[in-house]
Amino acid sequence: MSSIDRSQSVGGTRTYEVRTYGCQMNVHDSERLAGLLEDAGYVRAPEGADEADVVVFNTCAVRENADNKLYGNLGHLAPKKAARPGMQIAVGGCLAQKDRDTIVKKAPWVDVVFGTHNIGKLPVLLERARVQEEAQVEIAESLEAFPSTLPTRRESAYAAWVSISVGCNNTCTFCIVPALRGKEKDRRPGDILAEIEALVAEGVSEITLLGQNVNAYGSDIGDREAFSKLLRACGKIDGLERVRFTSPHPRDFTDDVIAAMAETPNVMPQLHMPLQSGSDTVLKAMRRSYRQERYLGIIEKVRAAIPHAAISTDIIVGFPGETDEDFEQTLHVVREARFAQAFTFQYSKRPGTPAAEMDGQIPKKVVQERYERLVALQEEISWEENKKQVGRTLELMVAEGEGRKDDSTHRLSGRAPDNRLVHFTKPDQEVRPGDVVTVEITYAAPHHLLAEGPVLDVRRTRAGDAWEKRNAEKAGKPGQPAGVLLGLPKIGVPEPLPVAASGCGCD
């Protein structure tokens, strides 16, 4: 009997839920996990129902208390599983790769533990656990199949992630991800472009190229200009309106990439460039292979080539050994770079990283004070930079679920080319997620813009058609979620006062 037959023979069609923690790579992996389960005959559980037959945790090992959060959630599910024969729990992702057998020892009611390199085995492991009635722990030490070869349940009809590489060759002292994801492995350019063309044929109009160190693409295939060539090739795909990428590393950010961004019309004027610290001393302790001068030089070149580019960043406050002068250097870079937004984090120990064992751990009170000063400065700069947008006429790709107050304010939300979030007045005619509207910016806040006047133009798109078709299909399937859940990638528009990492921390 096949896995599909077995899954349907236990009390009818079995439902699943995937709970995702961590970075964009984990979000993309969860789309693969959902696709694998649906390919094996499972059906997604209704949102908020809290009664799935299979619950999958796709974990992150970056945060200091990631394991406590996981075991707390597993403990919450233990009595539910005891009361529901046949329910299964699986744990995957970076924490599973790291802790392996520990998970089953601490939570013996878990059925499956799998790692970052073998997500494609999930349906088989679930079936094996059910038949053998014992936990299955399978952690591959190297990548078995590139994730993009697996079935996918994309959460957005109009925007998609496209993974171009997995793994990372860096050795940043604060990050454990390279040890869990492995060395960088690049996809063939032809395979990437074929996937993008297939997505565009389905109605996708925006793609985000994804990698742990996205602009190092080519190191595995021996072509230092492979990433800029890939960007230019994306520019030749008919129907692909917007191209983004995340996250690059300053070490690998070369002039040919800047030129490709500036000269390829559908590559958006947006750059997320992790800084981590403005101090050369701290950057050396972090094993970051650039220094302040090099970083600011990249920003200057990008601004010269792409004047309206919105640049965002990641910054860690309170890294071991950071002095007041080191912190002042970070504030100096923030003032010079004038980031549109910054993801700011208080350093916390990540077990298994060199930084966790370093001398000079900074007291929490000092870290908090520095963090608040940095956030206040960045809030001021973000607001000033957003005010420069007032009076501009922009094309927005309409988004779903981005404006929490849209219903009460009778507005819709969309993303500008530079990925700024814009709330705009709802026009009289129908506008769908994926469609494009033209608006004039009338007001700026630190984390969003407003277009309070009438919409100047509405362009219905194939992406909007795809969104409409998907929702019509879902409406005909009872129990299926009715909306697109992930929407556009949110790099560059963090929530106010972010305290958790936006990515794996290895950027």
mmCIF file of C-alpha atoms in Angstrom, residues 144-399:
data_model
loop_
_atom_site.group_PDB
_atom_site.id
_atom_site.type_symbol
_atom_site.label_atom_id
_atom_site.label_comp_id
_atom_site.label_asym_id
_atom_site.label_seq_id
_atom_site.Cartn_x
_atom_site.Cartn_y
_atom_site.Cartn_z
ATOM 1 C CA GLU A 144 20.149 14.765 -0.283
ATOM 2 C CA ALA A 145 18.216 16.766 -2.888
ATOM 3 C CA PHE A 146 18.027 20.472 -3.597
ATOM 4 C CA PRO A 147 14.805 21.680 -1.922
ATOM 5 C CA SER A 148 13.503 23.268 -5.118
ATOM 6 C CA THR A 149 13.107 19.816 -6.661
ATOM 7 C CA LEU A 150 10.414 18.988 -4.079
ATOM 8 C CA PRO A 151 6.659 19.617 -4.334
ATOM 9 C CA THR A 152 5.640 23.044 -3.056
ATOM 10 C CA ARG A 153 2.531 24.616 -1.592
ATOM 11 C CA ARG A 154 3.216 28.305 -2.221
ATOM 12 C CA GLU A 155 1.418 30.635 0.146
ATOM 13 C CA SER A 156 1.199 33.528 -2.305
ATOM 14 C CA ALA A 157 -0.330 33.477 -5.767
ATOM 15 C CA TYR A 158 1.560 36.546 -6.932
ATOM 16 C CA ALA A 159 4.954 36.483 -5.155
ATOM 17 C CA ALA A 160 7.336 33.565 -4.697
ATOM 18 C CA TRP A 161 10.645 32.626 -3.109
ATOM 19 C CA VAL A 162 13.211 31.024 -5.410
ATOM 20 C CA SER A 163 16.122 29.351 -3.651
ATOM 21 C CA ILE A 164 19.393 29.709 -5.586
ATOM 22 C CA SER A 165 21.713 28.162 -3.005
ATOM 23 C CA VAL A 166 21.709 26.448 0.364
ATOM 24 C CA GLY A 167 24.328 26.468 3.075
ATOM 25 C CA CYS A 168 26.993 29.014 3.948
ATOM 26 C CA ASN A 169 30.801 29.111 3.806
ATOM 27 C CA ASN A 170 31.173 31.867 6.410
ATOM 28 C CA THR A 171 32.333 31.318 9.993
ATOM 29 C CA CYS A 172 30.735 34.233 11.843
ATOM 30 C CA THR A 173 31.331 33.673 15.545
ATOM 31 C CA PHE A 174 27.737 34.513 16.535
ATOM 32 C CA CYS A 175 26.071 32.123 14.095
ATOM 33 C CA ILE A 176 25.524 28.369 14.218
ATOM 34 C CA VAL A 177 23.605 28.108 10.966
ATOM 35 C CA PRO A 178 26.532 27.133 8.676
ATOM 36 C CA ALA A 179 27.186 24.141 10.926
ATOM 37 C CA LEU A 180 23.546 23.085 10.535
ATOM 38 C CA ARG A 181 22.898 23.995 6.896
ATOM 39 C CA GLY A 182 26.312 22.877 5.638
ATOM 40 C CA LYS A 183 28.669 24.361 3.050
ATOM 41 C CA GLU A 184 27.218 26.429 0.252
ATOM 42 C CA LYS A 185 25.756 24.468 -2.618
ATOM 43 C CA ASP A 186 24.583 26.346 -5.713
ATOM 44 C CA ARG A 187 21.852 25.440 -8.144
ATOM 45 C CA ARG A 188 22.543 25.487 -11.854
ATOM 46 C CA PRO A 189 21.495 28.807 -13.423
ATOM 47 C CA GLY A 190 19.364 27.005 -15.985
ATOM 48 C CA ASP A 191 17.387 25.229 -13.258
ATOM 49 C CA ILE A 192 16.782 28.517 -11.423
ATOM 50 C CA LEU A 193 15.610 30.312 -14.545
ATOM 51 C CA ALA A 194 13.391 27.381 -15.511
ATOM 52 C CA GLU A 195 11.697 27.533 -12.106
ATOM 53 C CA ILE A 196 11.189 31.290 -12.414
ATOM 54 C CA GLU A 197 9.711 30.923 -15.900
ATOM 55 C CA ALA A 198 7.340 28.239 -14.624
ATOM 56 C CA LEU A 199 6.257 30.497 -11.742
ATOM 57 C CA VAL A 200 5.634 33.406 -14.114
ATOM 58 C CA ALA A 201 3.549 31.091 -16.312
ATOM 59 C CA GLU A 202 1.391 30.404 -13.228
ATOM 60 C CA GLY A 203 0.827 34.131 -12.693
ATOM 61 C CA VAL A 204 3.650 35.062 -10.307
ATOM 62 C CA SER A 205 4.939 38.568 -11.031
ATOM 63 C CA GLU A 206 7.457 39.022 -8.189
ATOM 64 C CA ILE A 207 10.215 36.647 -7.130
ATOM 65 C CA THR A 208 12.764 36.880 -4.338
ATOM 66 C CA LEU A 209 16.052 35.069 -4.894
ATOM 67 C CA LEU A 210 16.945 33.356 -1.648
ATOM 68 C CA GLY A 211 20.201 32.117 -0.128
ATOM 69 C CA GLN A 212 21.976 32.103 3.215
ATOM 70 C CA ASN A 213 24.563 34.302 1.486
ATOM 71 C CA VAL A 214 22.781 35.033 -1.750
ATOM 72 C CA ASN A 215 25.410 37.096 -3.556
ATOM 73 C CA ALA A 216 28.107 34.472 -2.960
ATOM 74 C CA TYR A 217 26.231 32.503 -5.595
ATOM 75 C CA GLY A 218 28.749 31.134 -8.065
ATOM 76 C CA SER A 219 31.431 30.152 -5.556
ATOM 77 C CA ASP A 220 30.307 26.541 -5.788
ATOM 78 C CA ILE A 221 30.223 26.549 -9.594
ATOM 79 C CA GLY A 222 33.383 28.578 -10.133
ATOM 80 C CA ASP A 223 31.956 31.805 -11.560
ATOM 81 C CA ARG A 224 32.518 34.974 -9.537
ATOM 82 C CA GLU A 225 30.046 36.942 -11.673
ATOM 83 C CA ALA A 226 27.317 34.294 -11.614
ATOM 84 C CA PHE A 227 25.001 36.339 -9.391
ATOM 85 C CA SER A 228 25.089 39.474 -11.537
ATOM 86 C CA LYS A 229 24.553 37.301 -14.628
ATOM 87 C CA LEU A 230 21.552 35.712 -12.920
ATOM 88 C CA LEU A 231 20.039 39.129 -12.158
ATOM 89 C CA ARG A 232 20.463 40.195 -15.779
ATOM 90 C CA ALA A 233 18.927 36.928 -16.993
ATOM 91 C CA CYS A 234 15.897 37.567 -14.777
ATOM 92 C CA GLY A 235 15.500 40.862 -16.606
ATOM 93 C CA LYS A 236 14.854 38.979 -19.849
ATOM 94 C CA ILE A 237 11.928 36.925 -18.527
ATOM 95 C CA ASP A 238 8.726 38.282 -20.032
ATOM 96 C CA GLY A 239 6.013 38.869 -17.435
ATOM 97 C CA LEU A 240 8.399 39.015 -14.454
ATOM 98 C CA GLU A 241 7.805 42.497 -13.053
ATOM 99 C CA ARG A 242 9.799 42.532 -9.820
ATOM 100 C CA VAL A 243 12.990 40.806 -8.715
ATOM 101 C CA ARG A 244 14.411 41.025 -5.180
ATOM 102 C CA PHE A 245 17.064 39.062 -3.294
ATOM 103 C CA THR A 246 18.050 38.365 0.302
ATOM 104 C CA SER A 247 20.400 38.395 2.058
ATOM 105 C CA PRO A 248 23.732 39.492 0.594
ATOM 106 C CA HIS A 249 27.062 39.697 2.421
ATOM 107 C CA PRO A 250 29.225 42.824 2.087
ATOM 108 C CA ARG A 251 32.278 40.665 1.400
ATOM 109 C CA ASP A 252 30.784 39.381 -1.846
ATOM 110 C CA PHE A 253 29.026 42.553 -2.953
ATOM 111 C CA THR A 254 30.896 43.474 -6.116
ATOM 112 C CA ASP A 255 30.644 46.275 -8.664
ATOM 113 C CA ASP A 256 29.160 43.971 -11.297
ATOM 114 C CA VAL A 257 26.209 43.256 -8.964
ATOM 115 C CA ILE A 258 25.608 46.988 -8.473
ATOM 116 C CA ALA A 259 25.724 47.489 -12.243
ATOM 117 C CA ALA A 260 23.284 44.621 -12.805
ATOM 118 C CA MET A 261 20.863 46.066 -10.248
ATOM 119 C CA ALA A 262 21.025 49.517 -11.841
ATOM 120 C CA GLU A 263 20.748 48.308 -15.435
ATOM 121 C CA THR A 264 18.071 45.613 -15.078
ATOM 122 C CA PRO A 265 14.642 47.307 -14.984
ATOM 123 C CA ASN A 266 12.796 44.603 -13.061
ATOM 124 C CA VAL A 267 15.442 44.342 -10.308
ATOM 125 C CA MET A 268 13.944 46.525 -7.611
ATOM 126 C CA PRO A 269 15.762 49.519 -6.043
ATOM 127 C CA GLN A 270 16.018 47.834 -2.666
ATOM 128 C CA LEU A 271 18.967 46.346 -0.813
ATOM 129 C CA HIS A 272 19.101 44.548 2.519
ATOM 130 C CA MET A 273 22.790 44.689 3.503
ATOM 131 C CA PRO A 274 23.596 43.343 6.997
ATOM 132 C CA LEU A 275 26.056 45.535 8.913
ATOM 133 C CA GLN A 276 26.054 43.771 12.333
ATOM 134 C CA SER A 277 28.498 46.350 13.789
ATOM 135 C CA GLY A 278 30.160 49.562 12.733
ATOM 136 C CA SER A 279 33.291 48.855 14.772
ATOM 137 C CA ASP A 280 36.260 47.304 12.981
ATOM 138 C CA THR A 281 37.313 45.689 16.269
ATOM 139 C CA VAL A 282 33.935 44.035 16.767
ATOM 140 C CA LEU A 283 33.670 43.041 13.102
ATOM 141 C CA LYS A 284 37.020 41.260 13.446
ATOM 142 C CA ALA A 285 35.808 39.460 16.593
ATOM 143 C CA MET A 286 32.659 38.477 14.686
ATOM 144 C CA ARG A 287 34.841 37.151 11.828
ATOM 145 C CA ARG A 288 33.127 39.471 9.411
ATOM 146 C CA SER A 289 35.449 39.863 6.438
ATOM 147 C CA TYR A 290 34.853 43.584 5.817
ATOM 148 C CA ARG A 291 35.405 46.781 7.767
ATOM 149 C CA GLN A 292 33.538 50.044 8.188
ATOM 150 C CA GLU A 293 35.211 51.769 5.237
ATOM 151 C CA ARG A 294 34.416 48.900 2.891
ATOM 152 C CA TYR A 295 30.783 48.803 4.023
ATOM 153 C CA LEU A 296 30.179 52.523 3.613
ATOM 154 C CA GLY A 297 31.927 52.373 0.245
ATOM 155 C CA ILE A 298 29.364 49.828 -0.983
ATOM 156 C CA ILE A 299 26.491 52.024 0.225
ATOM 157 C CA GLU A 300 27.996 55.041 -1.570
ATOM 158 C CA LYS A 301 28.329 53.102 -4.836
ATOM 159 C CA VAL A 302 24.778 51.770 -4.629
ATOM 160 C CA ARG A 303 23.386 55.257 -4.008
ATOM 161 C CA ALA A 304 25.398 56.682 -6.909
ATOM 162 C CA ALA A 305 24.062 54.023 -9.292
ATOM 163 C CA ILE A 306 20.509 53.793 -7.851
ATOM 164 C CA PRO A 307 19.628 57.144 -6.232
ATOM 165 C CA HIS A 308 16.199 56.064 -4.952
ATOM 166 C CA ALA A 309 17.366 52.747 -3.480
ATOM 167 C CA ALA A 310 16.006 51.899 -0.035
ATOM 168 C CA ILE A 311 18.725 50.219 2.011
ATOM 169 C CA SER A 312 17.993 48.209 5.137
ATOM 170 C CA THR A 313 20.284 46.307 7.469
ATOM 171 C CA ASP A 314 20.807 44.039 10.488
ATOM 172 C CA ILE A 315 22.676 45.280 13.576
ATOM 173 C CA ILE A 316 23.688 43.392 16.717
ATOM 174 C CA VAL A 317 24.091 45.422 19.930
ATOM 175 C CA GLY A 318 26.195 44.222 22.855
ATOM 176 C CA PHE A 319 28.440 41.662 21.163
ATOM 177 C CA PRO A 320 31.063 40.338 23.649
ATOM 178 C CA GLY A 321 33.825 42.901 24.148
ATOM 179 C CA GLU A 322 31.889 45.800 22.600
ATOM 180 C CA THR A 323 33.030 49.051 24.249
ATOM 181 C CA ASP A 324 31.283 52.408 24.336
ATOM 182 C CA GLU A 325 33.604 53.553 21.535
ATOM 183 C CA ASP A 326 32.742 50.457 19.474
ATOM 184 C CA PHE A 327 29.064 51.244 19.884
ATOM 185 C CA GLU A 328 29.625 54.872 18.885
ATOM 186 C CA GLN A 329 31.165 53.574 15.659
ATOM 187 C CA THR A 330 27.944 51.677 14.959
ATOM 188 C CA LEU A 331 25.925 54.874 15.514
ATOM 189 C CA HIS A 332 28.330 56.672 13.147
ATOM 190 C CA VAL A 333 27.672 54.150 10.360
ATOM 191 C CA VAL A 334 23.918 54.397 10.911
ATOM 192 C CA ARG A 335 24.105 58.185 10.545
ATOM 193 C CA GLU A 336 26.264 57.933 7.422
ATOM 194 C CA ALA A 337 24.342 55.110 5.722
ATOM 195 C CA ARG A 338 20.872 56.507 6.491
ATOM 196 C CA PHE A 339 19.115 53.162 6.351
ATOM 197 C CA ALA A 340 15.452 53.117 5.428
ATOM 198 C CA GLN A 341 14.973 50.485 8.129
ATOM 199 C CA ALA A 342 17.121 48.382 10.439
ATOM 200 C CA PHE A 343 16.532 45.064 12.177
ATOM 201 C CA THR A 344 18.213 45.707 15.524
ATOM 202 C CA PHE A 345 18.970 42.853 17.917
ATOM 203 C CA GLN A 346 20.356 42.583 21.398
ATOM 204 C CA TYR A 347 23.136 40.011 21.379
ATOM 205 C CA SER A 348 22.183 36.774 23.072
ATOM 206 C CA LYS A 349 24.276 33.653 23.457
ATOM 207 C CA ARG A 350 23.644 30.992 20.848
ATOM 208 C CA PRO A 351 24.808 27.631 22.247
ATOM 209 C CA GLY A 352 27.441 26.067 20.050
ATOM 210 C CA THR A 353 28.835 29.355 18.710
ATOM 211 C CA PRO A 354 32.344 30.688 19.509
ATOM 212 C CA ALA A 355 30.883 33.992 20.713
ATOM 213 C CA ALA A 356 28.992 32.229 23.496
ATOM 214 C CA GLU A 357 32.313 31.351 25.129
ATOM 215 C CA MET A 358 34.038 34.705 24.602
ATOM 216 C CA ASP A 359 35.214 36.907 27.454
ATOM 217 C CA GLY A 360 33.680 40.331 27.854
ATOM 218 C CA GLN A 361 29.982 39.393 27.872
ATOM 219 C CA ILE A 362 28.102 42.699 28.210
ATOM 220 C CA PRO A 363 25.684 43.222 31.147
ATOM 221 C CA LYS A 364 22.021 43.228 30.142
ATOM 222 C CA LYS A 365 21.483 46.761 31.457
ATOM 223 C CA VAL A 366 24.264 48.143 29.245
ATOM 224 C CA VAL A 367 23.002 46.255 26.184
ATOM 225 C CA GLN A 368 19.462 47.542 26.767
ATOM 226 C CA GLU A 369 20.619 51.156 27.041
ATOM 227 C CA ARG A 370 22.645 50.915 23.832
ATOM 228 C CA TYR A 371 19.806 49.176 22.063
ATOM 229 C CA GLU A 372 17.340 51.913 22.978
ATOM 230 C CA ARG A 373 19.750 54.619 21.749
ATOM 231 C CA LEU A 374 20.233 52.797 18.445
ATOM 232 C CA VAL A 375 16.507 52.253 17.925
ATOM 233 C CA ALA A 376 15.758 55.911 18.683
ATOM 234 C CA LEU A 377 18.367 57.067 16.160
ATOM 235 C CA GLN A 378 17.149 54.674 13.469
ATOM 236 C CA GLU A 379 13.509 55.642 14.075
ATOM 237 C CA GLU A 380 14.450 59.275 13.497
ATOM 238 C CA ILE A 381 16.339 58.461 10.295
ATOM 239 C CA SER A 382 13.607 56.126 8.993
ATOM 240 C CA TRP A 383 11.043 58.872 9.451
ATOM 241 C CA GLU A 384 13.239 61.467 7.743
ATOM 242 C CA GLU A 385 13.903 59.141 4.801
ATOM 243 C CA ASN A 386 10.210 58.302 4.488
ATOM 244 C CA LYS A 387 9.305 62.007 4.469
ATOM 245 C CA LYS A 388 11.373 62.322 1.294
ATOM 246 C CA GLN A 389 8.812 60.082 -0.394
ATOM 247 C CA VAL A 390 5.956 62.547 0.128
ATOM 248 C CA GLY A 391 4.829 63.955 -3.228
ATOM 249 C CA ARG A 392 6.270 61.071 -5.239
ATOM 250 C CA THR A 393 4.053 59.079 -7.600
ATOM 251 C CA LEU A 394 4.657 55.364 -7.144
ATOM 252 C CA GLU A 395 3.459 52.080 -8.582
ATOM 253 C CA LEU A 396 2.386 49.681 -5.848
ATOM 254 C CA MET A 397 1.873 45.957 -6.082
ATOM 255 C CA VAL A 398 -1.267 45.345 -4.056
ATOM 256 C CA ALA A 399 -0.622 43.054 -1.101
#
